[in-house]
Structure formats: C-alpha cells, structure tokens
Amino acid sequence: MSELFTTNFEKYNDTTLYDQLNEPHKPELPLLLAHIKKADSILELACGTGRLTIPLAQEGYRITGVDLHEGMLQKAQEKATQASVEIPFHQQDCTKLALDQTYDVLFMVGNSFQHFLTNESQDQLFAAVSAHLKPGGLFVFDTRNPIIAEFKTTDEYQSTFQDYRGYDVLEQHKETYEPKTQVLHCYTSRELHKDGQFVRDERDKISLRYTFPLEMKRLFTSHGFSIKESYGKWSGEAISDDTPQMIYVCEKKKH
C-alpha cells in the first residue's frame, strides 16, 4: 500500500465515529435505485462501512463491495451480518481490481472519486471500471463541483457534537486549495471534553482532488464511456456553476 493511500486513510480509522457522522445520510439512494432497477449484478467501489451496500442488498439486489481500508470492510461485514444479508466484500485497490466477473452496474459515491489525486490514478480507475463492466453497463459516481470562488481563501470553520463515546467534541476545520495540483488539503482537529473538562486532542487530515468538467469528458471519451445522465445534486437537479456536485451516469460503449 502506498504512503499516499495510508496518509489519506486517517479520516476513516475510527469507523464507529465515521458511521455516527455518515450512516444516517443516504441522499444517493433514490437516484441510484432509479438507475439500477434492472441490474442483476452490482459492484460498489469504495463501499466503506456498507452505508449503501447493505440497504441495496436488503432491497434484493445482488451486490458486491470493494474497499481498500481493512477496518471499514470489517465494520461493513459486521453490519451486514446484523442485517441478515449476504454481501461479498473484497479488500482491493480500485485502480487494480481483480474480480472474477463483470457487472451490470458499478457505482462509487460519497465523493470517493476525489481520492484519485493524479491523472494516472484516474486513468487506472477508469480502466479497472471498464474491465469489470459489461458492454452497455453503467458507472455511476459523484465528485464535488470545483467552484473557483470557494478556493480563493483558506476556509476555516468549526462544529460541535457529542460523539458515541459520550465526549463533547469541538471540531475545527481548515481547508487550503493548491491550484497547481487541484488538490484541497483538509485538516481537522477535535477537542474532547467530558463533564466540562478537557480530555485530549485528536487530529486527522485528508487530500482531495478537484476535477473540472472538460477533464471528465476526456476521461469518458478515452476510456469508451458516454454520459447518459448528469446531475448537480442527488435530488436530480441539473449541473450548474453553483451546484455542489457533479454526478455522472456513464454508459460503457457496446462496441
């Protein structure tokens, strides 16, 4: 595993905290269901703790999950067992997929596409997706919309919540954009308090690549995909200069 991937895993090491902050939110589910309703086989890339893998399995879909983070997959398997659904989970690098079948649909959400920080890794991802997707199959994924005005200054903000351990948490965020690489570096520090007393600090960081629409079109064209649908929000709104995301439903060419 490369140092880059290891460094970019810090945000996911506490899988219980990750679930506390993310598990209740499933805005992608209605739109995904609309596009995968005829799929016999589905592969979720960067499936994490099974936030979407498990509810889709509960809907009766035959779905497989892949992630590189061992702890996330262990949590996903525990949750699948508790939900009484059988899901094959595989620990693999999404740029080097080696599964023994092809699928009707692949999807990767939660802005996981932004973990692929270089042109080379993005190309490797699309090559791996194409190799595991049936002709005419769909690849559905999202990424944050690169709104230039938001990158002009360092963004600093804070939030408070009580975590699963009973700590009162003051979370402070700092985000700095690097134009040369199109990478946003995000730093988070958490002050943990119990009964009004400071306990300790926790820190993590993550780096996320922003990709522009014309770069996306190059990826689609060079890897044999066409855009079937695109959205700016999971609610179905069209992409605009101001929408927070770029959501693509891509079709692999049949010939």
mmCIF file of C-alpha atoms in Angstrom:
data_model
loop_
_atom_site.group_PDB
_atom_site.id
_atom_site.type_symbol
_atom_site.label_atom_id
_atom_site.label_comp_id
_atom_site.label_asym_id
_atom_site.label_seq_id
_atom_site.Cartn_x
_atom_site.Cartn_y
_atom_site.Cartn_z
ATOM 1 C CA MET A 1 0.000 0.000 0.000
ATOM 2 C CA SER A 2 1.467 3.388 -0.948
ATOM 3 C CA GLU A 3 2.268 6.107 1.595
ATOM 4 C CA LEU A 4 -0.262 8.342 -0.168
ATOM 5 C CA PHE A 5 -3.141 5.947 0.460
ATOM 6 C CA THR A 6 -2.040 5.347 4.058
ATOM 7 C CA THR A 7 -1.899 9.092 4.774
ATOM 8 C CA ASN A 8 -5.269 9.639 3.151
ATOM 9 C CA PHE A 9 -6.867 6.991 5.396
ATOM 10 C CA GLU A 10 -6.678 8.977 8.645
ATOM 11 C CA LYS A 11 -10.259 10.218 8.305
ATOM 12 C CA TYR A 12 -11.558 6.626 8.266
ATOM 13 C CA ASN A 13 -9.640 4.938 11.070
ATOM 14 C CA ASP A 14 -12.381 5.392 13.674
ATOM 15 C CA THR A 15 -15.139 3.504 11.873
ATOM 16 C CA THR A 16 -17.682 3.995 14.659
ATOM 17 C CA LEU A 17 -17.269 7.785 14.540
ATOM 18 C CA TYR A 18 -17.419 7.613 10.748
ATOM 19 C CA ASP A 19 -20.764 5.807 10.975
ATOM 20 C CA GLN A 20 -22.084 8.238 13.574
ATOM 21 C CA LEU A 21 -21.419 11.145 11.204
ATOM 22 C CA ASN A 22 -22.334 9.458 7.907
ATOM 23 C CA GLU A 23 -24.541 6.381 8.294
ATOM 24 C CA PRO A 24 -27.862 8.249 8.753
ATOM 25 C CA HIS A 25 -27.411 10.159 5.488
ATOM 26 C CA LYS A 26 -28.345 8.353 2.274
ATOM 27 C CA PRO A 27 -29.280 11.090 -0.237
ATOM 28 C CA GLU A 28 -27.905 8.976 -3.107
ATOM 29 C CA LEU A 29 -30.273 6.066 -2.637
ATOM 30 C CA PRO A 30 -33.384 7.224 -4.597
ATOM 31 C CA LEU A 31 -31.398 8.245 -7.689
ATOM 32 C CA LEU A 32 -29.289 5.086 -7.555
ATOM 33 C CA LEU A 33 -32.415 2.944 -7.336
ATOM 34 C CA ALA A 34 -33.865 4.710 -10.365
ATOM 35 C CA HIS A 35 -30.819 3.819 -12.482
ATOM 36 C CA ILE A 36 -30.042 0.300 -11.228
ATOM 37 C CA LYS A 37 -33.568 -1.131 -11.125
ATOM 38 C CA LYS A 38 -32.874 -3.601 -13.959
ATOM 39 C CA ALA A 39 -29.381 -4.614 -12.809
ATOM 40 C CA ASP A 40 -28.731 -8.266 -11.992
ATOM 41 C CA SER A 41 -25.245 -7.638 -10.615
ATOM 42 C CA ILE A 42 -23.829 -4.544 -8.906
ATOM 43 C CA LEU A 43 -20.379 -3.620 -7.639
ATOM 44 C CA GLU A 44 -19.861 -0.746 -5.209
ATOM 45 C CA LEU A 45 -16.366 0.735 -5.208
ATOM 46 C CA ALA A 46 -15.078 2.417 -2.039
ATOM 47 C CA CYS A 47 -18.042 0.890 -0.204
ATOM 48 C CA GLY A 48 -16.762 1.926 3.227
ATOM 49 C CA THR A 49 -18.838 0.509 6.077
ATOM 50 C CA GLY A 50 -21.684 -0.508 3.780
ATOM 51 C CA ARG A 51 -23.793 2.643 4.138
ATOM 52 C CA LEU A 52 -25.382 1.946 0.723
ATOM 53 C CA THR A 53 -24.248 -1.613 0.038
ATOM 54 C CA ILE A 54 -26.372 -3.020 2.839
ATOM 55 C CA PRO A 55 -29.680 -1.219 2.081
ATOM 56 C CA LEU A 56 -29.372 -2.209 -1.588
ATOM 57 C CA ALA A 57 -28.839 -5.831 -0.553
ATOM 58 C CA GLN A 58 -31.908 -5.515 1.657
ATOM 59 C CA GLU A 59 -33.819 -4.377 -1.440
ATOM 60 C CA GLY A 60 -32.933 -7.722 -3.030
ATOM 61 C CA TYR A 61 -30.048 -6.678 -5.283
ATOM 62 C CA ARG A 62 -27.060 -8.959 -5.796
ATOM 63 C CA ILE A 63 -24.268 -6.607 -4.781
ATOM 64 C CA THR A 64 -20.552 -6.828 -4.023
ATOM 65 C CA GLY A 65 -18.475 -4.285 -2.100
ATOM 66 C CA VAL A 66 -14.831 -3.298 -2.558
ATOM 67 C CA ASP A 67 -12.706 -1.026 -0.388
ATOM 68 C CA LEU A 68 -9.013 -0.643 0.384
ATOM 69 C CA HIS A 69 -9.461 0.072 4.104
ATOM 70 C CA GLU A 70 -9.467 -3.120 6.163
ATOM 71 C CA GLY A 71 -11.215 -1.589 9.167
ATOM 72 C CA MET A 72 -14.048 -0.182 7.064
ATOM 73 C CA LEU A 73 -14.641 -3.585 5.484
ATOM 74 C CA GLN A 74 -14.649 -5.324 8.861
ATOM 75 C CA LYS A 75 -17.311 -2.887 10.043
ATOM 76 C CA ALA A 76 -19.298 -3.427 6.823
ATOM 77 C CA GLN A 77 -19.240 -7.197 7.312
ATOM 78 C CA GLU A 78 -20.375 -6.871 10.932
ATOM 79 C CA LYS A 79 -23.275 -4.647 9.878
ATOM 80 C CA ALA A 80 -24.252 -6.961 7.025
ATOM 81 C CA THR A 81 -24.329 -9.910 9.421
ATOM 82 C CA GLN A 82 -26.507 -7.931 11.835
ATOM 83 C CA ALA A 83 -28.835 -7.043 8.942
ATOM 84 C CA SER A 84 -29.006 -10.722 7.857
ATOM 85 C CA VAL A 85 -27.801 -10.042 4.301
ATOM 86 C CA GLU A 86 -25.018 -11.833 2.447
ATOM 87 C CA ILE A 87 -22.620 -9.493 0.655
ATOM 88 C CA PRO A 88 -19.186 -10.443 -0.690
ATOM 89 C CA PHE A 89 -16.688 -7.816 0.477
ATOM 90 C CA HIS A 90 -13.192 -7.600 -1.025
ATOM 91 C CA GLN A 91 -10.181 -5.592 0.116
ATOM 92 C CA GLN A 92 -8.741 -4.296 -3.140
ATOM 93 C CA ASP A 93 -7.295 -1.141 -4.660
ATOM 94 C CA CYS A 94 -9.936 0.238 -7.040
ATOM 95 C CA THR A 95 -7.220 1.056 -9.601
ATOM 96 C CA LYS A 96 -6.140 -2.605 -9.638
ATOM 97 C CA LEU A 97 -9.403 -4.517 -9.440
ATOM 98 C CA ALA A 98 -9.051 -8.271 -9.900
ATOM 99 C CA LEU A 99 -12.512 -9.774 -9.538
ATOM 100 C CA ASP A 100 -13.654 -12.845 -11.444
ATOM 101 C CA GLN A 101 -16.760 -11.389 -13.077
ATOM 102 C CA THR A 102 -18.221 -8.380 -14.845
ATOM 103 C CA TYR A 103 -21.203 -6.389 -13.614
ATOM 104 C CA ASP A 104 -24.245 -4.541 -14.937
ATOM 105 C CA VAL A 105 -23.588 -1.521 -12.722
ATOM 106 C CA LEU A 106 -20.604 -0.137 -10.858
ATOM 107 C CA PHE A 107 -21.015 2.832 -8.563
ATOM 108 C CA MET A 108 -18.771 4.916 -6.329
ATOM 109 C CA VAL A 109 -20.286 7.716 -4.253
ATOM 110 C CA GLY A 110 -19.513 9.863 -1.213
ATOM 111 C CA ASN A 111 -17.141 11.855 -3.463
ATOM 112 C CA SER A 112 -14.677 8.959 -3.289
ATOM 113 C CA PHE A 113 -13.520 9.844 -6.802
ATOM 114 C CA GLN A 114 -11.613 12.744 -5.222
ATOM 115 C CA HIS A 115 -9.194 10.295 -3.599
ATOM 116 C CA PHE A 116 -7.632 9.685 -7.007
ATOM 117 C CA LEU A 117 -5.229 12.604 -6.930
ATOM 118 C CA THR A 118 -3.388 12.248 -10.243
ATOM 119 C CA ASN A 119 -4.290 11.841 -13.905
ATOM 120 C CA GLU A 120 -2.582 8.455 -13.842
ATOM 121 C CA SER A 121 -4.671 7.150 -10.948
ATOM 122 C CA GLN A 122 -7.882 8.427 -12.546
ATOM 123 C CA ASP A 123 -6.988 6.657 -15.794
ATOM 124 C CA GLN A 124 -6.195 3.460 -13.874
ATOM 125 C CA LEU A 125 -9.547 3.683 -12.111
ATOM 126 C CA PHE A 126 -11.489 4.042 -15.366
ATOM 127 C CA ALA A 127 -9.532 1.203 -16.961
ATOM 128 C CA ALA A 128 -10.376 -1.044 -13.991
ATOM 129 C CA VAL A 129 -14.040 0.011 -14.114
ATOM 130 C CA SER A 130 -14.238 -0.718 -17.830
ATOM 131 C CA ALA A 131 -12.645 -4.150 -17.358
ATOM 132 C CA HIS A 132 -15.299 -5.108 -14.781
ATOM 133 C CA LEU A 133 -18.334 -3.625 -16.527
ATOM 134 C CA LYS A 134 -20.436 -5.369 -19.144
ATOM 135 C CA PRO A 135 -20.858 -3.616 -22.526
ATOM 136 C CA GLY A 136 -23.725 -1.179 -22.137
ATOM 137 C CA GLY A 137 -23.307 -1.252 -18.358
ATOM 138 C CA LEU A 138 -23.433 1.819 -16.145
ATOM 139 C CA PHE A 139 -20.829 3.523 -13.977
ATOM 140 C CA VAL A 140 -22.410 5.980 -11.522
ATOM 141 C CA PHE A 141 -20.198 8.265 -9.447
ATOM 142 C CA ASP A 142 -20.030 11.714 -7.911
ATOM 143 C CA THR A 143 -17.426 14.362 -7.181
ATOM 144 C CA ARG A 144 -17.586 17.859 -5.764
ATOM 145 C CA ASN A 145 -18.053 20.660 -8.267
ATOM 146 C CA PRO A 146 -14.862 22.789 -8.493
ATOM 147 C CA ILE A 147 -16.319 26.231 -7.759
ATOM 148 C CA ILE A 148 -13.336 28.558 -8.167
ATOM 149 C CA ALA A 149 -14.657 31.312 -5.900
ATOM 150 C CA GLU A 150 -14.594 28.909 -2.964
ATOM 151 C CA PHE A 151 -10.859 28.232 -3.404
ATOM 152 C CA LYS A 152 -9.604 31.822 -3.245
ATOM 153 C CA THR A 153 -9.208 31.942 0.528
ATOM 154 C CA THR A 154 -8.364 29.439 3.248
ATOM 155 C CA ASP A 155 -11.623 28.109 4.662
ATOM 156 C CA GLU A 156 -11.795 27.744 8.440
ATOM 157 C CA TYR A 157 -14.900 26.703 10.379
ATOM 158 C CA GLN A 158 -15.947 24.700 13.437
ATOM 159 C CA SER A 159 -18.751 22.469 14.667
ATOM 160 C CA THR A 160 -19.799 20.812 17.911
ATOM 161 C CA PHE A 161 -21.427 17.460 18.672
ATOM 162 C CA GLN A 162 -21.417 14.627 21.195
ATOM 163 C CA ASP A 163 -19.689 11.517 19.925
ATOM 164 C CA TYR A 164 -20.518 7.850 20.522
ATOM 165 C CA ARG A 165 -18.122 7.717 23.483
ATOM 166 C CA GLY A 166 -20.002 10.470 25.310
ATOM 167 C CA TYR A 167 -17.411 13.170 24.677
ATOM 168 C CA ASP A 168 -18.474 16.723 23.867
ATOM 169 C CA VAL A 169 -16.486 17.491 20.719
ATOM 170 C CA LEU A 170 -15.340 20.849 19.377
ATOM 171 C CA GLU A 171 -14.252 20.147 15.814
ATOM 172 C CA GLN A 172 -12.183 22.720 13.928
ATOM 173 C CA HIS A 173 -11.552 22.521 10.190
ATOM 174 C CA LYS A 174 -9.033 24.207 7.915
ATOM 175 C CA GLU A 175 -9.045 23.724 4.134
ATOM 176 C CA THR A 176 -6.377 25.010 1.752
ATOM 177 C CA TYR A 177 -6.540 24.619 -2.036
ATOM 178 C CA GLU A 178 -3.402 24.057 -4.116
ATOM 179 C CA PRO A 179 -4.140 25.281 -7.697
ATOM 180 C CA LYS A 180 -1.133 23.580 -9.300
ATOM 181 C CA THR A 181 -2.313 20.100 -8.334
ATOM 182 C CA GLN A 182 -6.057 20.900 -7.998
ATOM 183 C CA VAL A 183 -5.884 19.313 -4.540
ATOM 184 C CA LEU A 184 -7.692 20.540 -1.434
ATOM 185 C CA HIS A 185 -5.827 19.768 1.789
ATOM 186 C CA CYS A 186 -8.234 19.387 4.720
ATOM 187 C CA TYR A 187 -7.095 19.423 8.346
ATOM 188 C CA THR A 188 -9.358 18.593 11.282
ATOM 189 C CA SER A 189 -8.651 18.905 14.992
ATOM 190 C CA ARG A 190 -11.045 17.761 17.713
ATOM 191 C CA GLU A 191 -11.029 18.846 21.339
ATOM 192 C CA LEU A 192 -12.672 16.185 23.507
ATOM 193 C CA HIS A 193 -14.373 17.293 26.710
ATOM 194 C CA LYS A 194 -16.108 15.260 29.424
ATOM 195 C CA ASP A 195 -18.175 16.837 32.206
ATOM 196 C CA GLY A 196 -16.833 20.238 31.171
ATOM 197 C CA GLN A 197 -13.195 19.138 31.428
ATOM 198 C CA PHE A 198 -10.723 18.923 28.550
ATOM 199 C CA VAL A 199 -9.618 15.305 27.927
ATOM 200 C CA ARG A 200 -7.428 15.282 24.816
ATOM 201 C CA ASP A 201 -6.973 16.355 21.196
ATOM 202 C CA GLU A 202 -7.448 14.236 18.089
ATOM 203 C CA ARG A 203 -6.287 15.230 14.611
ATOM 204 C CA ASP A 204 -6.590 13.952 11.060
ATOM 205 C CA LYS A 205 -6.121 15.178 7.522
ATOM 206 C CA ILE A 206 -7.190 14.272 4.018
ATOM 207 C CA SER A 207 -6.343 15.426 0.491
ATOM 208 C CA LEU A 208 -8.992 15.617 -2.238
ATOM 209 C CA ARG A 209 -8.581 16.256 -5.969
ATOM 210 C CA TYR A 210 -10.989 18.537 -7.825
ATOM 211 C CA THR A 211 -11.571 17.627 -11.461
ATOM 212 C CA PHE A 212 -13.085 20.017 -13.995
ATOM 213 C CA PRO A 213 -15.877 19.139 -16.469
ATOM 214 C CA LEU A 214 -13.643 19.072 -19.556
ATOM 215 C CA GLU A 215 -11.231 16.746 -17.761
ATOM 216 C CA MET A 216 -14.182 14.471 -17.062
ATOM 217 C CA LYS A 217 -15.141 14.420 -20.720
ATOM 218 C CA ARG A 218 -11.576 13.424 -21.622
ATOM 219 C CA LEU A 219 -11.743 10.524 -19.183
ATOM 220 C CA PHE A 220 -15.083 9.342 -20.552
ATOM 221 C CA THR A 221 -14.008 9.567 -24.182
ATOM 222 C CA SER A 222 -10.588 7.982 -23.765
ATOM 223 C CA HIS A 223 -11.988 5.009 -21.835
ATOM 224 C CA GLY A 224 -15.003 4.294 -24.023
ATOM 225 C CA PHE A 225 -17.790 5.827 -21.949
ATOM 226 C CA SER A 226 -20.580 8.219 -22.806
ATOM 227 C CA ILE A 227 -22.575 10.388 -20.415
ATOM 228 C CA LYS A 228 -26.111 9.071 -20.130
ATOM 229 C CA GLU A 229 -27.241 11.487 -17.394
ATOM 230 C CA SER A 230 -25.625 14.123 -15.191
ATOM 231 C CA TYR A 231 -26.821 15.937 -12.082
ATOM 232 C CA GLY A 232 -25.676 18.689 -9.752
ATOM 233 C CA LYS A 233 -27.422 17.226 -6.711
ATOM 234 C CA TRP A 234 -28.668 13.783 -5.726
ATOM 235 C CA SER A 235 -32.146 15.270 -5.695
ATOM 236 C CA GLY A 236 -31.898 15.318 -9.512
ATOM 237 C CA GLU A 237 -31.116 18.971 -10.148
ATOM 238 C CA ALA A 238 -29.063 19.724 -13.280
ATOM 239 C CA ILE A 239 -25.370 20.633 -13.003
ATOM 240 C CA SER A 240 -24.765 24.384 -12.908
ATOM 241 C CA ASP A 241 -21.948 26.714 -11.870
ATOM 242 C CA ASP A 242 -23.351 26.760 -8.344
ATOM 243 C CA THR A 243 -24.472 23.186 -7.648
ATOM 244 C CA PRO A 244 -22.281 21.408 -5.076
ATOM 245 C CA GLN A 245 -21.643 18.217 -7.032
ATOM 246 C CA MET A 246 -21.143 16.663 -10.426
ATOM 247 C CA ILE A 247 -22.935 13.323 -10.566
ATOM 248 C CA TYR A 248 -22.440 11.213 -13.689
ATOM 249 C CA VAL A 249 -24.290 8.199 -15.010
ATOM 250 C CA CYS A 250 -21.898 6.853 -17.660
ATOM 251 C CA GLU A 251 -22.545 4.057 -20.117
ATOM 252 C CA LYS A 252 -19.810 1.776 -21.375
ATOM 253 C CA LYS A 253 -19.933 1.596 -25.154
ATOM 254 C CA LYS A 254 -21.219 -1.683 -26.521
ATOM 255 C CA HIS A 255 -18.663 -1.944 -29.327
#
